Amino acid sequence: MKERNITNDIYYIGADDKDIRLFEAQYEVPNGMAYNSYLIKDEKNVVLDTIDKNVTKTWLDNLEKSLDGGEVDYLIISHLEPDHAYNIGLLANRYPNMKIVGNQMTFTMLPNFFDIADLEKRKVVVKEGDTLEIGKHTLQFFMAPMVHWPEVMVTYEQTEKVLFTADGFGKFGTLDTKEDWDCEARRYYFGIVGKYGAQVQALLKKVSTLDIKIICPLHGPILKENLEHYIEKYNIWSSYQPENDGVLIACASIYGNTLEVAEKLKEILEEKGAKKVVLTDLVRDDMAEAVEDAFRYDKVILTASSYNAGVFVPMEQFLQKLKERNYQNRKIGIVENGSWAPSAGKTMKNRLQEMKDIQMVEPFITIKSTMKQENIKELQELADNMLGGE
Ligand code: FEO
């Protein structure tokens, strides 16, 4: 149990799901998923969030071991999404004297999921800045609406200076996965929270005055060191600034001819000294990683086949995902392919026009079925214009 202690009084009672294939029924998670839940033991024992259905048993075992015969006095609901909230009903039945802490929106939404006995008597409604004293520890609540859902709030434990951040600072992968935080936290951020940059910025501003020693998110590792690094990443991501100089070539090719163009373009960009070039095959590669890379780098080149008088579907989906997430502030080039009436380029351009601060880079290139010598010259020109200033 020792390794489960975050501090003397704060216990990790969450669980890893190593069998899950798709998180939120859409994101590939080759290294599984961690669902975090916490117990603070004091004069009053407090649980911060329950857990996903698939790991209920492990969580209950962890809770009971950590309680060591004690009761749960309070449940704090940071977020009602079922990956954290699935077991609220179970916990409320098991500890009938347990109070349930949430905000106005939490209690508006809670009955949609659960019918909790005596909820009116058991609920503790908190608002911005309210505190709850549980003994040595004092918990303070800050609202974080739309840092994924409208009822989200974060909790700051004042004595040990721990911030419980709900989905914020979350990451794909189980806790025992040895991998870089940035990569899977970025893919998680842009997949799940990316649309809500303004709300994340508001939260960062709000908590910037707190002295934070430990960040406890609801997914991924507990962050105890070098917190500036993670906060800086969140600041870049939520303000839609590019994180690195680099070019993402996103390609949607039906028979491989467009992919050949994309591969040639990568070679040309590298020859011309591009710092980093990433080619993603939107048909076969992970779409969430393509979205992540589009936000990560400052330049993107879209290469796609024409299809049904529009653009080949994986590119349409990619652009839709970017738009949903308020994609903005990037340099973009376009290469289309079409055999008789190319339509991919115009369709991609129209989608980009719906986004903010997109700088289109010339030339706009049309390939007729297969790449020709003159197309290579155009690709070189596009590469030069893309890399201008590097
Ligand atoms: Fe991890 Fe928005 O739930």
PDB file of C-alpha atoms in Angstrom, residues 186 233 236 241-248 269 273-278 293-300 329-331 386-390:
ATOM      1  CA  ARG A 186      -0.860  16.236 -26.130  1.00  0.00           C
ATOM      2  CA  LYS A 233       2.638  22.986 -22.338  1.00  0.00           C
ATOM      3  CA  ILE A 236       0.844  26.741 -25.414  1.00  0.00           C
ATOM      4  CA  GLN A 241       0.166  28.596 -30.500  1.00  0.00           C
ATOM      5  CA  PRO A 242       2.366  26.160 -32.447  1.00  0.00           C
ATOM      6  CA  GLU A 243       4.642  24.219 -30.137  1.00  0.00           C
ATOM      7  CA  ASN A 244       7.420  23.340 -32.620  1.00  0.00           C
ATOM      8  CA  ASP A 245       8.757  24.431 -35.992  1.00  0.00           C
ATOM      9  CA  GLY A 246       7.864  21.684 -38.390  1.00  0.00           C
ATOM     10  CA  VAL A 247       5.695  20.566 -41.275  1.00  0.00           C
ATOM     11  CA  LEU A 248       2.909  18.043 -41.058  1.00  0.00           C
ATOM     12  CA  LEU A 269      11.299  19.574 -47.584  1.00  0.00           C
ATOM     13  CA  GLY A 273      16.526  21.849 -44.503  1.00  0.00           C
ATOM     14  CA  ALA A 274      13.110  21.638 -42.820  1.00  0.00           C
ATOM     15  CA  LYS A 275      13.690  21.115 -39.093  1.00  0.00           C
ATOM     16  CA  LYS A 276      11.056  18.420 -38.850  1.00  0.00           C
ATOM     17  CA  VAL A 277       8.727  16.823 -41.379  1.00  0.00           C
ATOM     18  CA  VAL A 278       6.015  14.366 -40.377  1.00  0.00           C
ATOM     19  CA  ASP A 293       0.506  16.971 -34.940  1.00  0.00           C
ATOM     20  CA  ALA A 294      -1.556  19.565 -36.806  1.00  0.00           C
ATOM     21  CA  PHE A 295      -1.697  21.554 -33.574  1.00  0.00           C
ATOM     22  CA  ARG A 296       1.890  20.792 -32.635  1.00  0.00           C
ATOM     23  CA  TYR A 297       3.607  22.145 -35.764  1.00  0.00           C
ATOM     24  CA  ASP A 298       3.386  25.577 -37.337  1.00  0.00           C
ATOM     25  CA  LYS A 299       2.977  24.376 -40.935  1.00  0.00           C
ATOM     26  CA  VAL A 300       0.674  21.843 -42.578  1.00  0.00           C
ATOM     27  CA  ASN A 329      -3.093  30.390 -36.695  1.00  0.00           C
ATOM     28  CA  ARG A 330      -1.122  28.107 -39.043  1.00  0.00           C
ATOM     29  CA  LYS A 331       0.530  28.194 -42.498  1.00  0.00           C
ATOM     30  CA  MET A 386       6.563  27.004 -46.765  1.00  0.00           C
ATOM     31  CA  LEU A 387      10.046  27.149 -45.326  1.00  0.00           C
ATOM     32  CA  GLY A 388      10.637  30.833 -46.115  1.00  0.00           C
ATOM     33  CA  GLY A 389      12.580  32.299 -43.221  1.00  0.00           C
ATOM     34  CA  GLU A 390      13.929  28.981 -41.875  1.00  0.00           C
TER      35      GLU A 390
END
